[in-house]
CSV table of C-alpha atoms and ligand atoms in Angstrom, one decimal:
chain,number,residue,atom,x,y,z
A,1,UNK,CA,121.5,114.4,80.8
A,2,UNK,CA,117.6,114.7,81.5
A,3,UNK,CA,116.1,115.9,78.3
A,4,UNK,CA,114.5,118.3,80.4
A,5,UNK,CA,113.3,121.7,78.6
A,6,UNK,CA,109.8,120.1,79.8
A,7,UNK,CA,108.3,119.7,83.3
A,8,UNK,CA,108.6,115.7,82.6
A,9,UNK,CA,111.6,114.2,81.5
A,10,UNK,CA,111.2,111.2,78.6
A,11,UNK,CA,108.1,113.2,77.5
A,12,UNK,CA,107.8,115.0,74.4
A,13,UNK,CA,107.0,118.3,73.5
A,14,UNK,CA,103.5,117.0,72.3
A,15,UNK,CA,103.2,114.4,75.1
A,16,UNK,CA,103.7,116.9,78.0
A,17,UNK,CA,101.2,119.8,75.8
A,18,UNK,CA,98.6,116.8,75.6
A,19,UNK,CA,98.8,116.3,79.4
A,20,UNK,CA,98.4,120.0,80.3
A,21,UNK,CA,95.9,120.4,77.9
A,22,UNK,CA,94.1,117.5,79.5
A,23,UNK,CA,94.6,118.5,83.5
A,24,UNK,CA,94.2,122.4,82.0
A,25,UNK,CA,90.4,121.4,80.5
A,26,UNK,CA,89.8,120.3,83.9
A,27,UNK,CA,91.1,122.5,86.4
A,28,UNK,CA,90.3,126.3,86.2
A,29,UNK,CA,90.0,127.0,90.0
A,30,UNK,CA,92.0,129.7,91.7
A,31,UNK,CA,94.6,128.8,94.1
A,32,UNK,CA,96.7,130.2,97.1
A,33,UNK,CA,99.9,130.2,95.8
A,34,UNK,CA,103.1,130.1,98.0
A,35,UNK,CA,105.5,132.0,95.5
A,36,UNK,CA,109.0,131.4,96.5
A,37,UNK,CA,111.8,133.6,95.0
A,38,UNK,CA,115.6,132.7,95.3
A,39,UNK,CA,118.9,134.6,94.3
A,40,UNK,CA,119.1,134.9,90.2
A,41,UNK,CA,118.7,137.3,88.0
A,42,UNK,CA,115.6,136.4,86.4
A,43,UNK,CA,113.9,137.0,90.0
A,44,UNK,CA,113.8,140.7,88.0
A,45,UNK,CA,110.2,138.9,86.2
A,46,UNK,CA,108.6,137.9,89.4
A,47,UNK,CA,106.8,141.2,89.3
A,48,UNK,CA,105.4,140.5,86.4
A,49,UNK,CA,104.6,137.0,87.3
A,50,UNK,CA,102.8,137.8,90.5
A,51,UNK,CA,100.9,140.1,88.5
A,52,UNK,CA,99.7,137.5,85.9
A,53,UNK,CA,98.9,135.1,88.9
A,54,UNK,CA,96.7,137.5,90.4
A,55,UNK,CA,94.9,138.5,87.2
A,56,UNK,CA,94.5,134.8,86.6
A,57,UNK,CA,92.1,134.9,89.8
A,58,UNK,CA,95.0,133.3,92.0
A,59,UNK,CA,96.0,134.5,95.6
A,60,UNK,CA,99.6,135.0,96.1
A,61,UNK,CA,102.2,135.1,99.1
A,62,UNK,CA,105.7,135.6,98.3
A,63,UNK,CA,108.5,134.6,100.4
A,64,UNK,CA,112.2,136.0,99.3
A,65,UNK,CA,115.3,134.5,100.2
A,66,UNK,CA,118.2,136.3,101.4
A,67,UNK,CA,119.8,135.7,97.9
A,68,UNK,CA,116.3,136.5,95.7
A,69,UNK,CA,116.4,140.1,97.7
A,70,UNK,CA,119.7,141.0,95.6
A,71,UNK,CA,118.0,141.0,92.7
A,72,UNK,CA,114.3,142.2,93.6
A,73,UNK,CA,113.3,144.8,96.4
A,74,UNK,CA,110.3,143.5,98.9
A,75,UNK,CA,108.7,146.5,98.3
A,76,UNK,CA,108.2,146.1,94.9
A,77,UNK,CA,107.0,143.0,95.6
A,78,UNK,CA,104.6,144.0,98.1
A,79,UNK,CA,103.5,146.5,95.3
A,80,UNK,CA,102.4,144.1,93.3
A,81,UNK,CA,101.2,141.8,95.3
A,82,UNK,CA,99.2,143.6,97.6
A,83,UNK,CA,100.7,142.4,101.1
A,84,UNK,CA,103.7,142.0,103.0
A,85,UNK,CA,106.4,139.9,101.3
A,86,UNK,CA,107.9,137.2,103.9
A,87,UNK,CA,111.6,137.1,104.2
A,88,UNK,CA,112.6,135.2,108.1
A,89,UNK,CA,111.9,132.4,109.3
A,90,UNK,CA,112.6,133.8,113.3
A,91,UNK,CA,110.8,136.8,112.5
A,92,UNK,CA,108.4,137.4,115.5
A,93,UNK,CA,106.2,139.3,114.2
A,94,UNK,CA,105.5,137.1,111.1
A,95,UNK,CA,105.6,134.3,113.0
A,96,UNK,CA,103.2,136.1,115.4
A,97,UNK,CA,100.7,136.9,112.6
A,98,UNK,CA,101.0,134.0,110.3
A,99,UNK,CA,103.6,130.8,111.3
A,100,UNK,CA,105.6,129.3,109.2
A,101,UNK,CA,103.4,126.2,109.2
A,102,UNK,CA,100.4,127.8,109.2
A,103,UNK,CA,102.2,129.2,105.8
A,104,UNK,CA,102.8,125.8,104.3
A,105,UNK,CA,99.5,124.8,105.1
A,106,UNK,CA,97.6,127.6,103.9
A,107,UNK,CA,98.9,127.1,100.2
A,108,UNK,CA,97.2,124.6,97.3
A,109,UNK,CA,100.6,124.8,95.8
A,110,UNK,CA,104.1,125.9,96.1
A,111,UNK,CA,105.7,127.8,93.2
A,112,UNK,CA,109.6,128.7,92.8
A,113,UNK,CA,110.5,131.1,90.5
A,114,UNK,CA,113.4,131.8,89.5
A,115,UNK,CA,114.5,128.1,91.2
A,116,UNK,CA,118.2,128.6,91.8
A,117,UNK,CA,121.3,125.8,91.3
A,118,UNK,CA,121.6,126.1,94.8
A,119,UNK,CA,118.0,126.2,96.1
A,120,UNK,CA,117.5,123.2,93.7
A,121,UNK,CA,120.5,121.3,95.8
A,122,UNK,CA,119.1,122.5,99.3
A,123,UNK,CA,115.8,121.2,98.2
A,124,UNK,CA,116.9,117.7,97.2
A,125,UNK,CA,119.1,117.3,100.4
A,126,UNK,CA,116.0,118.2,102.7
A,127,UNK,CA,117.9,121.6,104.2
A,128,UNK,CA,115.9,123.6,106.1
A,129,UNK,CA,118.1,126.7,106.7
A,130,UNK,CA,115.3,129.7,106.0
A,131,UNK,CA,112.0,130.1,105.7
A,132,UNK,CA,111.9,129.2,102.1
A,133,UNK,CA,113.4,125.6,102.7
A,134,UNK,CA,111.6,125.2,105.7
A,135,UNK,CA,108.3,126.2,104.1
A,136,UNK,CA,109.5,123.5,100.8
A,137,UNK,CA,109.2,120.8,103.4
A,138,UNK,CA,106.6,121.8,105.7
A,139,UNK,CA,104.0,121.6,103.0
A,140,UNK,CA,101.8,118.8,102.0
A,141,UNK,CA,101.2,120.8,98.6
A,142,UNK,CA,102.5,119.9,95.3
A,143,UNK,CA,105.8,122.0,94.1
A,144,UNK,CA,106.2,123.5,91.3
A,145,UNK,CA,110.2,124.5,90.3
A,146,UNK,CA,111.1,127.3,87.6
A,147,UNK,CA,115.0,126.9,87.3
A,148,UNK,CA,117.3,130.0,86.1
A,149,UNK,CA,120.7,129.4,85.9
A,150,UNK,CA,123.8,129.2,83.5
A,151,UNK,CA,123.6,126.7,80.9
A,152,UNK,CA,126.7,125.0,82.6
A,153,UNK,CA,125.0,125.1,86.2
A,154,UNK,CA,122.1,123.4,84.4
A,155,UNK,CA,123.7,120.9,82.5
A,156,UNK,CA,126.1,120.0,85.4
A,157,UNK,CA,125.8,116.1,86.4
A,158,UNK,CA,125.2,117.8,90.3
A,159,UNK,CA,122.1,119.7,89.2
A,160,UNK,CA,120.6,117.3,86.7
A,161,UNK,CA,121.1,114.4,89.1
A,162,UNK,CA,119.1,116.8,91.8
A,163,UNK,CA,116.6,117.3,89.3
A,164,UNK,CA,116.2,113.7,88.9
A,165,UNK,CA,115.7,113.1,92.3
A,166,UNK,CA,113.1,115.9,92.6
A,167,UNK,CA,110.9,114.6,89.6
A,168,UNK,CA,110.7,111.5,91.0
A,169,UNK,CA,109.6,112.4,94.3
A,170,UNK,CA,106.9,114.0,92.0
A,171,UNK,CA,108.6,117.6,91.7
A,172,UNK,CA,107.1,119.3,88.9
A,173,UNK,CA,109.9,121.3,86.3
A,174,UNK,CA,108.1,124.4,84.3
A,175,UNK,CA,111.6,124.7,81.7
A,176,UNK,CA,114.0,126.4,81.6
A,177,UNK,CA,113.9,127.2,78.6
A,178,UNK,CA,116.6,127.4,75.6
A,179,UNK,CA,117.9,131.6,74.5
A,180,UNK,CA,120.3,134.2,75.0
A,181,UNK,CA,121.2,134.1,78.9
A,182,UNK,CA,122.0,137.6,81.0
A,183,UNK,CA,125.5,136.3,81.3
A,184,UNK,CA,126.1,136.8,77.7
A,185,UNK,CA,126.4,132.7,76.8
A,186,UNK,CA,123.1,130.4,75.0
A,187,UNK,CA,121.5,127.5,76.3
A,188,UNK,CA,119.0,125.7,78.3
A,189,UNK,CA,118.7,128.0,81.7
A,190,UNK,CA,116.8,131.0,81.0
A,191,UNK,CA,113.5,131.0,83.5
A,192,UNK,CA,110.4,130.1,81.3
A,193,UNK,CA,108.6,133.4,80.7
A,194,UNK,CA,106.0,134.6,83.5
A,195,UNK,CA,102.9,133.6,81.0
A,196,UNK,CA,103.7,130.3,80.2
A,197,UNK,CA,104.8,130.0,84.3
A,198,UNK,CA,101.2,131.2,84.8
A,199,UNK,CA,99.5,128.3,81.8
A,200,UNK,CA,102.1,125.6,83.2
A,201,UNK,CA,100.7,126.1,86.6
A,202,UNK,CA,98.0,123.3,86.5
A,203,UNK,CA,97.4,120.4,89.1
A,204,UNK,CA,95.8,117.1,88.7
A,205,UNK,CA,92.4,117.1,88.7
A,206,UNK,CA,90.6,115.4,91.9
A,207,UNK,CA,89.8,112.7,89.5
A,208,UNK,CA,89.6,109.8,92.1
A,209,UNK,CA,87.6,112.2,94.4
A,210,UNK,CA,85.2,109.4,96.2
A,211,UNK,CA,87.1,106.6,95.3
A,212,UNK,CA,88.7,103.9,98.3
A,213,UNK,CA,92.1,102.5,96.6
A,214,UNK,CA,93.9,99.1,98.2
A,215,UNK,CA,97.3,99.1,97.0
A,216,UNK,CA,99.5,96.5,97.9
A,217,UNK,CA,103.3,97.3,97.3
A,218,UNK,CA,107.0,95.9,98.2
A,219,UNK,CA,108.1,92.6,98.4
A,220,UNK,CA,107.3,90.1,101.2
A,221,UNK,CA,109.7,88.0,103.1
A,222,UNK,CA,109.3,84.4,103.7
A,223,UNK,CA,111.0,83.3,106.9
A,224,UNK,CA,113.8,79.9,106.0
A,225,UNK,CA,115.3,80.1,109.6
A,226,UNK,CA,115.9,83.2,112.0
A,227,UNK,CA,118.3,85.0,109.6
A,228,UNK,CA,117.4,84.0,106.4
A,229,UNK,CA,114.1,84.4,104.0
A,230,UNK,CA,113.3,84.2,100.6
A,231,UNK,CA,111.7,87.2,98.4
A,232,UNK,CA,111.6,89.0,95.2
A,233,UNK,CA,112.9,91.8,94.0
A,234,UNK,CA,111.1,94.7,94.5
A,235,UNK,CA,111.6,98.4,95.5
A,236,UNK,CA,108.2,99.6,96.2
A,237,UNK,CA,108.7,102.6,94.4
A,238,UNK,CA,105.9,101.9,91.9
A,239,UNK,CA,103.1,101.0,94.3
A,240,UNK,CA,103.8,104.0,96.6
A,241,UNK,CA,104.1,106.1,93.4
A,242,UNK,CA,100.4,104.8,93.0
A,243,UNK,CA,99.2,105.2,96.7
A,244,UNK,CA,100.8,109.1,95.8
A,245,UNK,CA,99.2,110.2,92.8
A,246,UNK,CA,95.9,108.1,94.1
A,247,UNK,CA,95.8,110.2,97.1
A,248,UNK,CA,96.9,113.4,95.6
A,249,UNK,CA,93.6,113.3,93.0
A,250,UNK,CA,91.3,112.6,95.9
A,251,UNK,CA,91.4,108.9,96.8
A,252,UNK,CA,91.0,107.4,100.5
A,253,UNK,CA,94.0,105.3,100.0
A,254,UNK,CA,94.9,102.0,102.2
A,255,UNK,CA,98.2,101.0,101.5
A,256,UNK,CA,99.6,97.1,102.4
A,257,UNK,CA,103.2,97.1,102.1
A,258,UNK,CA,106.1,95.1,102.5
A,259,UNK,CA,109.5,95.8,103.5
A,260,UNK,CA,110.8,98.7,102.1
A,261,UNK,CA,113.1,102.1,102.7
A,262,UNK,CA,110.2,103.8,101.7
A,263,UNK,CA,108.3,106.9,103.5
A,264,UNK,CA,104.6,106.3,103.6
A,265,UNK,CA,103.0,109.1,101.0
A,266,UNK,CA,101.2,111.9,102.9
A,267,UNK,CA,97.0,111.1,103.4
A,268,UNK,CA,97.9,107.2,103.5
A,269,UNK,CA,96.9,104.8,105.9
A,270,UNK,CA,99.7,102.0,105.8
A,271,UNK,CA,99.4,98.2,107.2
A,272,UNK,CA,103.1,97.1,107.6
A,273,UNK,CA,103.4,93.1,106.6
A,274,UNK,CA,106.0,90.9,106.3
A,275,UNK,CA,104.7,87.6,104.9
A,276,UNK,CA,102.8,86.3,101.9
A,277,UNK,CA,99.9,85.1,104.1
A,278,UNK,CA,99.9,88.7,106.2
A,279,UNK,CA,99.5,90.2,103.2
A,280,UNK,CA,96.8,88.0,102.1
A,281,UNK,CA,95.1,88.5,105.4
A,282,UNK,CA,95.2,92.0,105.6
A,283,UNK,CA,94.1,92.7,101.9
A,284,UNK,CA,91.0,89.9,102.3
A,285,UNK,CA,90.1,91.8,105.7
A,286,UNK,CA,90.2,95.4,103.8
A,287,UNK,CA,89.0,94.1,100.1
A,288,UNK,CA,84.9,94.9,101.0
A,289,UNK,CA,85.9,98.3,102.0
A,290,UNK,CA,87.8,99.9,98.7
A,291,UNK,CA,86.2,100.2,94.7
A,292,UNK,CA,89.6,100.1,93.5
A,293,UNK,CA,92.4,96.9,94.6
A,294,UNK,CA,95.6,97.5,92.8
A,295,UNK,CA,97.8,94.6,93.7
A,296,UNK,CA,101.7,96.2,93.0
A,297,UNK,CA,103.2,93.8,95.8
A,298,UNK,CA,106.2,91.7,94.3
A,299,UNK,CA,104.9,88.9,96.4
A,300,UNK,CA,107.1,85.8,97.1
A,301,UNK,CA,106.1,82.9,95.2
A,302,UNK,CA,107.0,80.1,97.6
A,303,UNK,CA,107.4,79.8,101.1
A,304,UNK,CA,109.0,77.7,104.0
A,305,UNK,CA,105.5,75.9,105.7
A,306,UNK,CA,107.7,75.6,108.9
A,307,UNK,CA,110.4,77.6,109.1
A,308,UNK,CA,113.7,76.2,111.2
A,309,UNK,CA,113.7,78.0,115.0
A,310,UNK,CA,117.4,77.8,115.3
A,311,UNK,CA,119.5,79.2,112.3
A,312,UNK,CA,120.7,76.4,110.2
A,313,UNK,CA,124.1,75.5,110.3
A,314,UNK,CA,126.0,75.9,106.5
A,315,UNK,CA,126.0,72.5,104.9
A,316,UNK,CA,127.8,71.4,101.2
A,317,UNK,CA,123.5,71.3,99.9
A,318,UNK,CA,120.3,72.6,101.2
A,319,UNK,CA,116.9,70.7,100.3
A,320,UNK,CA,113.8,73.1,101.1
A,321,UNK,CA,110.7,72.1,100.6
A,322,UNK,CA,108.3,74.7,99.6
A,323,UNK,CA,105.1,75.4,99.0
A,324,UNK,CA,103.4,77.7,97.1
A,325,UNK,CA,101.8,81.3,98.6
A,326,UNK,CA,98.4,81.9,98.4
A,327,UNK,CA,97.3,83.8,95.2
A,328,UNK,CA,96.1,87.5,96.7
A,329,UNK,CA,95.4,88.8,93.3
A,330,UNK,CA,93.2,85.7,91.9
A,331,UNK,CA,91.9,85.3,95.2
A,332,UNK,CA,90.1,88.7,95.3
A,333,UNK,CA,89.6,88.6,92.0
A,334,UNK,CA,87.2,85.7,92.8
A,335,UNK,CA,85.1,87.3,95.4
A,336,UNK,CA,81.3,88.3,94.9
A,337,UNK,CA,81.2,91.9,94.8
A,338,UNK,CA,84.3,92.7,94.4
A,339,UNK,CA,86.5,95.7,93.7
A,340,UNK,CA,87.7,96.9,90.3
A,341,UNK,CA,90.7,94.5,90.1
A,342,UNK,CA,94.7,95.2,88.4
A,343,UNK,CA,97.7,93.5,88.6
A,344,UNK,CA,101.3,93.6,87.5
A,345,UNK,CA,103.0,91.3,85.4
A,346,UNK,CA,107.1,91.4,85.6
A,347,UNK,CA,107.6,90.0,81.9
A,348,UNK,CA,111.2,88.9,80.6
A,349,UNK,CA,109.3,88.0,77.1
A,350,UNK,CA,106.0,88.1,75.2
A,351,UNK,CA,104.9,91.0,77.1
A,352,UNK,CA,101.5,91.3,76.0
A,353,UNK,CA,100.2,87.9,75.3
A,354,UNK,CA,101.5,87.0,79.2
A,355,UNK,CA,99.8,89.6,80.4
A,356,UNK,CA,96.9,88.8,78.6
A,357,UNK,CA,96.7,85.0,79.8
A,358,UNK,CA,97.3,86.2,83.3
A,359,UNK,CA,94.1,88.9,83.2
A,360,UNK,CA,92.2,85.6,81.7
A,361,UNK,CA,93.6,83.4,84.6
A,362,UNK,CA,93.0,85.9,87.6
A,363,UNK,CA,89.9,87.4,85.8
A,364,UNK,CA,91.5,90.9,86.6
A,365,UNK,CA,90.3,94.0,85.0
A,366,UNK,CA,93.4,95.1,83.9
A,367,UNK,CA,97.0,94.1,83.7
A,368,UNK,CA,99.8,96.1,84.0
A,369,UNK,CA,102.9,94.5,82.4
A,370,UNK,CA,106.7,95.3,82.6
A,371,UNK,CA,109.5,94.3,80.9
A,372,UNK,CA,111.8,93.1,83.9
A,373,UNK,CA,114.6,92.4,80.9
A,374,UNK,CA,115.3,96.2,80.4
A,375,UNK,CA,117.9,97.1,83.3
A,376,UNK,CA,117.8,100.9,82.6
A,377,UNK,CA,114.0,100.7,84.3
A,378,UNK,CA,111.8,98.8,86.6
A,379,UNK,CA,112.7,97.3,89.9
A,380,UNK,CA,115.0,99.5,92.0
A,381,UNK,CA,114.6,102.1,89.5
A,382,UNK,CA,112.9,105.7,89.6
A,383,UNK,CA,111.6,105.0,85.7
A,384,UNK,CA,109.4,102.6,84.6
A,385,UNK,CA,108.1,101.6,81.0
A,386,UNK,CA,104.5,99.5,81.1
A,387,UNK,CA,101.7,98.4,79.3
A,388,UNK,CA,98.2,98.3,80.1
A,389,UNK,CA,96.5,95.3,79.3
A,390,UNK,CA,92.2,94.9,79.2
A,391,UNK,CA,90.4,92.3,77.5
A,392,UNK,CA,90.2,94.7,74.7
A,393,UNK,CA,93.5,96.9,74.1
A,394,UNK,CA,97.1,97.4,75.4
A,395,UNK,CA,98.3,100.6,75.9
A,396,UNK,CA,102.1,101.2,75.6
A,397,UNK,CA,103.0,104.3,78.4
A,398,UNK,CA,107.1,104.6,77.5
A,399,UNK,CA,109.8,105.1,79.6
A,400,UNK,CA,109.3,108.0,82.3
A,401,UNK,CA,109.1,108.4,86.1
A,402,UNK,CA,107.0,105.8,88.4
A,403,UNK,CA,105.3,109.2,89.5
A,404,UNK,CA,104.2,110.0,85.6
A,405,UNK,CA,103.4,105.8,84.6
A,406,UNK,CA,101.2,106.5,88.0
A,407,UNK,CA,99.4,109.2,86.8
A,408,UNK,CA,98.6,107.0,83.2
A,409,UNK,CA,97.4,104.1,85.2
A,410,UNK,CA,94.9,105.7,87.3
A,411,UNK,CA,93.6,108.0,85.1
A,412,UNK,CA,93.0,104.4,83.4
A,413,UNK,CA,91.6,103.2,85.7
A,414,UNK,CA,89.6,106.3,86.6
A,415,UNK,CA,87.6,105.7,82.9
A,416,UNK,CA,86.2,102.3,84.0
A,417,UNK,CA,84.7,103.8,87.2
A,418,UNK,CA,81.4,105.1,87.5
B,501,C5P,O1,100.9,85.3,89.8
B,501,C5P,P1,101.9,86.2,89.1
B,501,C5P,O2,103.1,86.4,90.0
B,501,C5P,O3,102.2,85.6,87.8
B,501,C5P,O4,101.2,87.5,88.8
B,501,C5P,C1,101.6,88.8,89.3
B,501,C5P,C2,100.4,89.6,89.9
B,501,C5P,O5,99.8,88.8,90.9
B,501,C5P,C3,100.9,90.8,90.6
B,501,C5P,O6,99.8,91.8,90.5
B,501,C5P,C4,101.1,90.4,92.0
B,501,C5P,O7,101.0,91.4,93.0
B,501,C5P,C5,100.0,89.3,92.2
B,501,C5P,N1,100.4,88.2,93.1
B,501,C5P,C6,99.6,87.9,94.2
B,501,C5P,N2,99.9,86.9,95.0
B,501,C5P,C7,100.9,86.0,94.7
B,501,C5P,C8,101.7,86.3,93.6
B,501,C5P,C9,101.4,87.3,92.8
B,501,C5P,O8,98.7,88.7,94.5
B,501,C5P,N3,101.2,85.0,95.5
């Protein structure tokens, strides 16, 4: 079970209070908030919590959900909050005054409190059955999920597995937190209290505002005959975590990727390659342009000169001759005026003092090395456990979500700019 009564699973208590301290020093600006309220008793504090929001210096829309207004009248609501709550998505008139996507796109950030059992499920499946749902997908904004429920419905493989799907598509969990539940029983399910909602409620900091990030993720595929290729492993999951968070504190980012099942994060401009030397081509025709060149690509390290045209028949042994792909890291790395320069390093052993020979070697600025050996994380996987390697330190960043090792690394990153 996800060790979850904090927003980021694998953090500690003292980890996750550092980071809000840290985005919480730097972020003190009010905000539209979308305040989403589905069916659970502790909908009976969102009062209270629009209240707090608003004396905060916030500005607050509420939608209910057919469930929430069970448990919480609109009209209180709208007493509090000073406007109309919205409840339909084929409401006329609301869609006359304000749309649904006009909705989404009016707020900085979405807010769902109490988050249901069953609004968490809809969520993770993409449903889009009411306004609330509809609204959850239509926005560009980051979420923000409150959970109330029974400590069973929380601790139920279904609803932690949603939850782990939804922190690593960058979700952010504010609790629940541990007590004395309204159905009598004691546990982790009770909806964080309305204050610490309100202190929780922090986003990254623009902290890349200005800054042009080349990211080059995925594998790449080397052609051996029509229906064969070689490659690597790789997901993409940690370079488009990257090219997310990057864009999400204020970076142009240019992403280069391989072939993956992968959606292209919102705000970035994707060049689809296939190939070592496409992928070489397209970074050393964008490289001038960017400050930052993160090169995430699990590229192949060999490939077939002159691939067969027809596909070659099965034989008892098949000699290859390869040669080796051109090195897009150390290449760039060796341009005049270049950008600020990382790599990965997939490590099985010696973590460190590999990754340190291969910053000498490319003369990167940093290293980023993973230990490939641990099956639990990297490649496929949502989680990821790295260190960051400079000429002068490495930084160990344990085990937690490719989103969360995303937000370490650039904010890395972010200290060597100027
Ligand atoms: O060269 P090696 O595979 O040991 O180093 C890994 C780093 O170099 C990664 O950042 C990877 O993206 C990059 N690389 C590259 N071109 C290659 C092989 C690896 O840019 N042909």
């Amino acid at each position: 079970m996800i060790d979850l009564p904090f927003p980021w699973a694998h953090l500690s208590y003292k980890e996750y209070n550092h980071w809000v301290l840290r985005y919480q020093s730097m972020t003190n600006t009010p905000m539209h908030i979308l305040l989403g309220i589905t069916g659970s008793i502790a909908a009976y504090k969102a009062p209270e919590l629009i209240r707090l929001l608003r004396q905060a210096g916030h500005e607050v829309k509420v939608v209910l959900t057919r469930a929430g207004k069970e448990f919480v009248t609109p009209l209180t609501l709208q007493a509090v909050c000073g406007e109309a709550v919205f409840e339909h998505l084929l409401d006329p008139t609301a869609e006359a005054s304000m749309n649904h996507i006009h909705l989404a796109r009016w707020a900085d950030c979405l807010l769902i409190a109490p988050a249901s059992a069953h609004f968490i499920a809809k969520l993770t499946h993409g449903f889009a059955d009411d306004l609330l749902s509809t609204l959850c997908l239509a926005a560009q904004a980051p979420l923000f999920l409150a959970p109330a429920m029974n400590q069973a419905m929380w601790s139920h493989p279904a609803t932690q597995e949603n939850v782990r799907i939804l922190v690593s598509r960058g979700v952010r969990f504010i609790g629940p937190d541990e007590g004395i539940q309204a159905c009598g029983e004691s546990g982790y399910g009770r909806m964080t209290e309305p204050a610490n909602i309100v202190s929780h409620l922090v986003l990254p900091p623009p902290f890349l505002r200005n800054q042009r990030i080349l990211i080059t993720a995925g594998p790449t595929q080397e052609a051996i005959d029509p229906v064969r290729y070689l490659s690597n492993r790789s997901s993409g999951k940690m370079g488009y975590a990257l090219a997310q968070v990057a864009s999400a504190a204020g970076a142009h980012v240019t992403l280069i990727s391989g072939p993956t099942a992968l959606s292209v994060p919102a705000a970035c401009r994707c060049i689809h390659v296939k190939t070592a030397a496409q992928m070489q081509q397209a970074v050393e025709h964008e490289l001038a342009q960017h400050t930052v060149f993160i090169s995430a690509a699990a590229v192949s390290d060999y490939y077939l000169p002159q691939p067969e045209t027809q596909k070659i028949k099965k034989q008892s042994q098949l000699n290859l001759s390869l040669e080796k792909t051109p090195d897009i890291l150390g290449l760039a790395c060796q341009r005049k005026n270049r950008p600020f320069c990382v790599g990965f390093a997939a490590e099985t052993q010696d973590l460190v003092a590999n990754a340190q020979k291969k910053l000498k070697d490319k003369q990167a600025d940093l290293i980023i090395a993973n230990d490939v050996s641990q099956t639990h994380i990297g490649f496929e996987s949502d989680d990821n456990a790295v260190t960051i390697v400079s000429s002068t330190e490495a930084i160990v960043i344990p085990s937690a979500p490719k989103i969360k090792i995303a937000e370490e690394i650039l904010h890395r990153v972010a200290t060597y700019l100027t």
